[in-house]
PDB file of C-alpha atoms in Angstrom:
ATOM      1  CA  MET A   5     -60.304 -54.589 -78.731  1.00 52.00           C
ATOM      2  CA  ALA A   6     -60.970 -53.140 -82.187  1.00 51.00           C
ATOM      3  CA  LEU A   7     -60.233 -49.650 -80.864  1.00 49.00           C
ATOM      4  CA  TRP A   8     -56.926 -50.860 -79.410  1.00 45.00           C
ATOM      5  CA  CYS A   9     -55.920 -52.451 -82.763  1.00 42.00           C
ATOM      6  CA  MET A  10     -56.794 -49.271 -84.658  1.00 46.00           C
ATOM      7  CA  SER A  11     -54.729 -47.227 -82.207  1.00 45.00           C
ATOM      8  CA  VAL A  12     -51.707 -49.478 -82.692  1.00 38.00           C
ATOM      9  CA  LEU A  13     -52.058 -49.293 -86.495  1.00 37.00           C
ATOM     10  CA  LEU A  14     -52.308 -45.496 -86.404  1.00 40.00           C
ATOM     11  CA  ILE A  15     -49.224 -45.224 -84.205  1.00 42.00           C
ATOM     12  CA  LEU A  16     -47.240 -47.593 -86.447  1.00 39.00           C
ATOM     13  CA  GLY A  17     -48.313 -45.652 -89.525  1.00 44.00           C
ATOM     14  CA  PHE A  18     -47.273 -42.375 -87.923  1.00 42.00           C
ATOM     15  CA  LEU A  19     -43.884 -43.776 -86.909  1.00 39.00           C
ATOM     16  CA  SER A  20     -43.121 -45.098 -90.397  1.00 39.00           C
ATOM     17  CA  LYS A  21     -44.062 -41.755 -91.974  1.00 39.00           C
ATOM     18  CA  SER A  22     -41.915 -39.979 -89.399  1.00 39.00           C
ATOM     19  CA  ASP A  23     -38.906 -42.165 -90.281  1.00 42.00           C
ATOM     20  CA  LEU A  24     -39.492 -41.513 -93.982  1.00 42.00           C
ATOM     21  CA  GLY A  25     -39.620 -37.770 -93.344  1.00 44.00           C
ATOM     22  CA  GLU A  26     -36.320 -37.901 -91.459  1.00 46.00           C
ATOM     23  CA  ALA A  27     -34.690 -39.840 -94.287  1.00 49.00           C
ATOM     24  CA  GLN A  28     -35.940 -37.333 -96.839  1.00 51.00           C
ATOM     25  CA  LEU A  29     -34.559 -34.458 -94.760  1.00 57.00           C
ATOM     26  CA  SER A  30     -31.255 -36.318 -94.483  1.00 88.00           C
ATOM     27  CA  ASP A  31     -31.016 -36.848 -98.267  1.00 93.00           C
ATOM     28  CA  GLU A  32     -31.995 -33.242 -98.904  1.00 90.00           C
ATOM     29  CA  ALA A  33     -29.352 -31.943 -96.488  1.00 92.00           C
ATOM     30  CA  ALA A  34     -26.714 -34.198 -98.073  1.00 94.00           C
ATOM     31  CA  LEU A  35     -27.636 -33.049-101.593  1.00 93.00           C
ATOM     32  CA  LEU A  36     -27.518 -29.390-100.600  1.00 92.00           C
ATOM     33  CA  ALA A  37     -24.051 -29.934 -99.098  1.00 93.00           C
ATOM     34  CA  ILE A  38     -22.906 -31.802-102.240  1.00 95.00           C
ATOM     35  CA  LYS A  39     -24.314 -29.017-104.417  1.00 93.00           C
ATOM     36  CA  ARG A  40     -22.467 -26.403-102.374  1.00 92.00           C
ATOM     37  CA  ASP A  41     -19.134 -28.232-102.142  1.00 94.00           C
ATOM     38  CA  LEU A  42     -18.937 -29.652-105.670  1.00 94.00           C
ATOM     39  CA  ARG A  43     -20.830 -26.809-107.393  1.00 92.00           C
ATOM     40  CA  VAL A  44     -23.010 -29.184-109.386  1.00 92.00           C
ATOM     41  CA  PRO A  45     -24.441 -27.295-112.373  1.00 90.00           C
ATOM     42  CA  GLY A  46     -28.142 -27.560-113.103  1.00 84.00           C
ATOM     43  CA  TRP A  47     -29.271 -28.444-109.614  1.00 86.00           C
ATOM     44  CA  GLY A  48     -32.278 -26.517-108.358  1.00 72.00           C
ATOM     45  CA  SER A  49     -32.571 -24.217-105.418  1.00 68.00           C
ATOM     46  CA  SER A  50     -33.286 -25.396-101.904  1.00 64.00           C
ATOM     47  CA  SER A  51     -36.918 -24.383-102.464  1.00 65.00           C
ATOM     48  CA  THR A  52     -37.458 -26.948-105.246  1.00 77.00           C
ATOM     49  CA  GLU A  53     -38.114 -30.630-104.635  1.00 86.00           C
ATOM     50  CA  TYR A  54     -34.711 -32.312-104.896  1.00 89.00           C
ATOM     51  CA  CYS A  55     -36.140 -35.411-106.589  1.00 90.00           C
ATOM     52  CA  THR A  56     -36.775 -33.194-109.640  1.00 90.00           C
ATOM     53  CA  TRP A  57     -33.128 -32.133-109.931  1.00 92.00           C
ATOM     54  CA  ASP A  58     -31.067 -33.183-112.945  1.00 92.00           C
ATOM     55  CA  ARG A  59     -28.749 -36.183-112.700  1.00 95.00           C
ATOM     56  CA  LEU A  60     -30.496 -37.969-109.851  1.00 95.00           C
ATOM     57  CA  LYS A  61     -33.446 -40.284-109.434  1.00 96.00           C
ATOM     58  CA  CYS A  62     -35.426 -41.044-106.338  1.00 95.00           C
ATOM     59  CA  GLY A  63     -37.131 -44.292-105.425  1.00 93.00           C
ATOM     60  CA  SER A  64     -40.843 -44.911-105.117  1.00 86.00           C
ATOM     61  CA  ASN A  65     -42.862 -42.082-103.614  1.00 80.00           C
ATOM     62  CA  ASN A  66     -39.831 -39.795-104.113  1.00 78.00           C
ATOM     63  CA  SER A  67     -38.526 -41.127-100.835  1.00 80.00           C
ATOM     64  CA  PHE A  68     -34.759 -41.655-101.178  1.00 94.00           C
ATOM     65  CA  VAL A  69     -32.090 -40.867-103.758  1.00 97.00           C
ATOM     66  CA  GLU A  70     -31.256 -44.151-105.519  1.00 98.00           C
ATOM     67  CA  THR A  71     -29.326 -42.931-108.581  1.00 98.00           C
ATOM     68  CA  LEU A  72     -26.730 -40.168-108.753  1.00 98.00           C
ATOM     69  CA  ASP A  73     -24.988 -39.542-112.087  1.00 98.00           C
ATOM     70  CA  LEU A  74     -22.449 -36.726-111.903  1.00 98.00           C
ATOM     71  CA  SER A  75     -20.370 -38.025-114.810  1.00 98.00           C
ATOM     72  CA  GLY A  76     -18.557 -35.737-117.226  1.00 98.00           C
ATOM     73  CA  LEU A  77     -18.942 -32.483-115.301  1.00 97.00           C
ATOM     74  CA  GLN A  78     -15.232 -31.943-114.531  1.00 96.00           C
ATOM     75  CA  LEU A  79     -16.112 -31.654-110.851  1.00 97.00           C
ATOM     76  CA  ARG A  80     -13.434 -31.484-108.191  1.00 95.00           C
ATOM     77  CA  GLY A  81     -13.623 -31.517-104.429  1.00 94.00           C
ATOM     78  CA  ASN A  82     -14.589 -33.819-101.608  1.00 92.00           C
ATOM     79  CA  VAL A  83     -16.920 -36.690-102.515  1.00 95.00           C
ATOM     80  CA  THR A  84     -17.267 -38.059 -98.972  1.00 95.00           C
ATOM     81  CA  LEU A  85     -20.612 -36.269 -98.516  1.00 94.00           C
ATOM     82  CA  ILE A  86     -22.109 -38.650-101.083  1.00 97.00           C
ATOM     83  CA  SER A  87     -21.859 -41.431 -98.505  1.00 96.00           C
ATOM     84  CA  ASP A  88     -24.685 -39.702 -96.601  1.00 96.00           C
ATOM     85  CA  LEU A  89     -27.089 -40.835 -99.363  1.00 97.00           C
ATOM     86  CA  ARG A  90     -27.624 -44.225 -97.725  1.00 95.00           C
ATOM     87  CA  SER A  91     -30.090 -45.607-100.297  1.00 96.00           C
ATOM     88  CA  LEU A  92     -27.878 -45.111-103.366  1.00 97.00           C
ATOM     89  CA  LYS A  93     -27.895 -48.060-105.763  1.00 98.00           C
ATOM     90  CA  HIS A  94     -26.216 -46.415-108.760  1.00 98.00           C
ATOM     91  CA  LEU A  95     -23.335 -43.917-108.439  1.00 99.00           C
ATOM     92  CA  ASP A  96     -21.458 -42.557-111.460  1.00 99.00           C
ATOM     93  CA  LEU A  97     -18.641 -40.080-110.768  1.00 99.00           C
ATOM     94  CA  SER A  98     -16.689 -40.865-113.949  1.00 98.00           C
ATOM     95  CA  ARG A  99     -14.973 -38.270-116.153  1.00 98.00           C
ATOM     96  CA  ASN A 100     -14.364 -35.671-113.453  1.00 98.00           C
ATOM     97  CA  SER A 101     -11.289 -34.260-111.701  1.00 97.00           C
ATOM     98  CA  PHE A 102     -11.483 -35.914-108.285  1.00 98.00           C
ATOM     99  CA  THR A 103      -8.106 -36.473-106.619  1.00 97.00           C
ATOM    100  CA  GLY A 104      -6.671 -38.224-103.590  1.00 96.00           C
ATOM    101  CA  PRO A 105      -7.640 -41.588-102.183  1.00 96.00           C
ATOM    102  CA  ILE A 106     -11.009 -43.148-102.933  1.00 96.00           C
ATOM    103  CA  PRO A 107     -13.072 -42.255 -99.844  1.00 97.00           C
ATOM    104  CA  ALA A 108     -13.462 -45.212 -97.492  1.00 96.00           C
ATOM    105  CA  SER A 109     -16.885 -43.838 -96.529  1.00 97.00           C
ATOM    106  CA  LEU A 110     -18.252 -44.980 -99.909  1.00 97.00           C
ATOM    107  CA  GLY A 111     -17.973 -48.462 -98.422  1.00 95.00           C
ATOM    108  CA  ASN A 112     -20.896 -47.523 -96.153  1.00 96.00           C
ATOM    109  CA  LEU A 113     -23.307 -47.371 -99.105  1.00 97.00           C
ATOM    110  CA  SER A 114     -24.651 -50.842 -98.410  1.00 95.00           C
ATOM    111  CA  GLU A 115     -27.330 -50.685-101.153  1.00 96.00           C
ATOM    112  CA  LEU A 116     -24.824 -49.840-103.914  1.00 97.00           C
ATOM    113  CA  GLU A 117     -24.972 -52.056-107.033  1.00 96.00           C
ATOM    114  CA  PHE A 118     -23.159 -49.890-109.616  1.00 97.00           C
ATOM    115  CA  LEU A 119     -20.084 -47.705-109.018  1.00 97.00           C
ATOM    116  CA  ASP A 120     -18.115 -45.882-111.718  1.00 97.00           C
ATOM    117  CA  LEU A 121     -15.113 -43.840-110.560  1.00 97.00           C
ATOM    118  CA  SER A 122     -13.206 -44.049-113.865  1.00 96.00           C
ATOM    119  CA  LEU A 123     -11.336 -41.215-115.571  1.00 97.00           C
ATOM    120  CA  ASN A 124     -10.509 -39.222-112.456  1.00 97.00           C
ATOM    121  CA  ARG A 125      -7.267 -38.779-110.530  1.00 97.00           C
ATOM    122  CA  PHE A 126      -7.926 -41.040-107.570  1.00 96.00           C
ATOM    123  CA  ALA A 127      -4.717 -42.465-106.088  1.00 94.00           C
ATOM    124  CA  GLY A 128      -3.855 -45.321-103.755  1.00 90.00           C
ATOM    125  CA  GLY A 129      -6.000 -48.423-103.652  1.00 85.00           C
ATOM    126  CA  ILE A 130      -9.550 -49.550-103.160  1.00 86.00           C
ATOM    127  CA  PRO A 131     -10.477 -49.127 -99.495  1.00 88.00           C
ATOM    128  CA  VAL A 132     -11.003 -52.351 -97.567  1.00 87.00           C
ATOM    129  CA  GLU A 133     -14.365 -50.869 -96.529  1.00 91.00           C
ATOM    130  CA  PHE A 134     -15.555 -51.778-100.032  1.00 89.00           C
ATOM    131  CA  GLY A 135     -15.839 -55.281 -98.601  1.00 86.00           C
ATOM    132  CA  ASN A 136     -19.096 -54.014 -97.044  1.00 90.00           C
ATOM    133  CA  LEU A 137     -20.593 -53.514-100.516  1.00 91.00           C
ATOM    134  CA  ARG A 138     -22.159 -56.964-100.731  1.00 90.00           C
ATOM    135  CA  GLY A 139     -24.636 -55.920-103.433  1.00 92.00           C
ATOM    136  CA  LEU A 140     -22.035 -54.294-105.711  1.00 93.00           C
ATOM    137  CA  ARG A 141     -22.177 -55.897-109.161  1.00 91.00           C
ATOM    138  CA  TRP A 142     -20.405 -53.360-111.394  1.00 92.00           C
ATOM    139  CA  LEU A 143     -17.215 -51.473-110.556  1.00 91.00           C
ATOM    140  CA  ASN A 144     -15.081 -49.299-112.832  1.00 92.00           C
ATOM    141  CA  VAL A 145     -11.991 -47.593-111.395  1.00 92.00           C
ATOM    142  CA  SER A 146      -9.976 -47.514-114.634  1.00 91.00           C
ATOM    143  CA  ASN A 147      -7.912 -44.532-115.762  1.00 92.00           C
ATOM    144  CA  ASN A 148      -6.975 -43.289-112.312  1.00 93.00           C
ATOM    145  CA  LEU A 149      -3.648 -43.215-110.471  1.00 92.00           C
ATOM    146  CA  LEU A 150      -4.328 -46.388-108.505  1.00 86.00           C
ATOM    147  CA  CYS A 151      -1.833 -49.007-107.357  1.00 80.00           C
ATOM    148  CA  LEU A 152      -3.160 -52.140-109.049  1.00 61.00           C
ATOM    149  CA  TRP A 153      -1.189 -54.607-106.945  1.00 59.00           C
ATOM    150  CA  PHE A 154      -2.798 -53.093-103.857  1.00 50.00           C
ATOM    151  CA  ILE A 155      -6.259 -53.310-105.409  1.00 50.00           C
ATOM    152  CA  THR A 156      -6.075 -56.940-106.387  1.00 51.00           C
ATOM    153  CA  GLU A 157      -4.334 -58.108-103.252  1.00 48.00           C
ATOM    154  CA  TYR A 158      -6.237 -56.199-100.578  1.00 48.00           C
ATOM    155  CA  GLY A 159      -9.145 -54.221-101.988  1.00 50.00           C
ATOM    156  CA  LEU A 160     -11.405 -56.638-103.823  1.00 53.00           C
ATOM    157  CA  GLU A 161     -10.906 -59.938-102.067  1.00 49.00           C
ATOM    158  CA  LEU A 162     -13.818 -59.173 -99.727  1.00 44.00           C
ATOM    159  CA  VAL A 163     -16.216 -58.139-102.504  1.00 48.00           C
ATOM    160  CA  HIS A 164     -17.948 -61.006-104.295  1.00 46.00           C
ATOM    161  CA  GLY A 165     -20.314 -61.540-107.194  1.00 50.00           C
ATOM    162  CA  PHE A 166     -19.194 -58.893-109.677  1.00 52.00           C
ATOM    163  CA  GLU A 167     -20.812 -58.945-113.096  1.00 57.00           C
ATOM    164  CA  LYS A 168     -18.308 -56.398-114.417  1.00 57.00           C
ATOM    165  CA  THR A 169     -15.088 -55.067-112.971  1.00 61.00           C
ATOM    166  CA  LYS A 170     -12.775 -52.713-114.807  1.00 62.00           C
ATOM    167  CA  LEU A 171      -9.625 -51.862-112.897  1.00 61.00           C
ATOM    168  CA  ALA A 172      -7.205 -50.520-115.505  1.00 55.00           C
ATOM    169  CA  LYS A 173      -7.060 -49.355-119.099  1.00 56.00           C
ATOM    170  CA  GLU A 174      -8.374 -52.039-121.444  1.00 50.00           C
TER     171      GLU A 174
END
């Protein structure tokens, strides 16, 4: 019986480490794609541990990317790849040159608590997918080209519990 219990524990331990390894590979692949597409300055090569790169922080045991701060770099391009970082809690893309609609895929970041998209050139409204961001407590989309009537009527009614929301110039 003791041998059977030890076998089960070993298998469970192996499976959890395997899942962690897959998640790390997924975050690494996403970061390499973001680095390539957005040309993020100061990020290391693919041979360095990504959790040591500037402007990001990983969780315990360097497992998942939890903070990504790309503010003030005048980046432009497609930010949808960021939604592949499923454990993000803090995302700051402020003071860049992003254009077009706010990507609906950011609404898939279910762990997100802080989101700053201010001082870009995003247009349109807040995607209804942001209603999935149940843990979001701080949102800043000011100084963009957004339609405020669309935001207040359709975009935020599904998101609850904000500590801070900044929609327009104050």
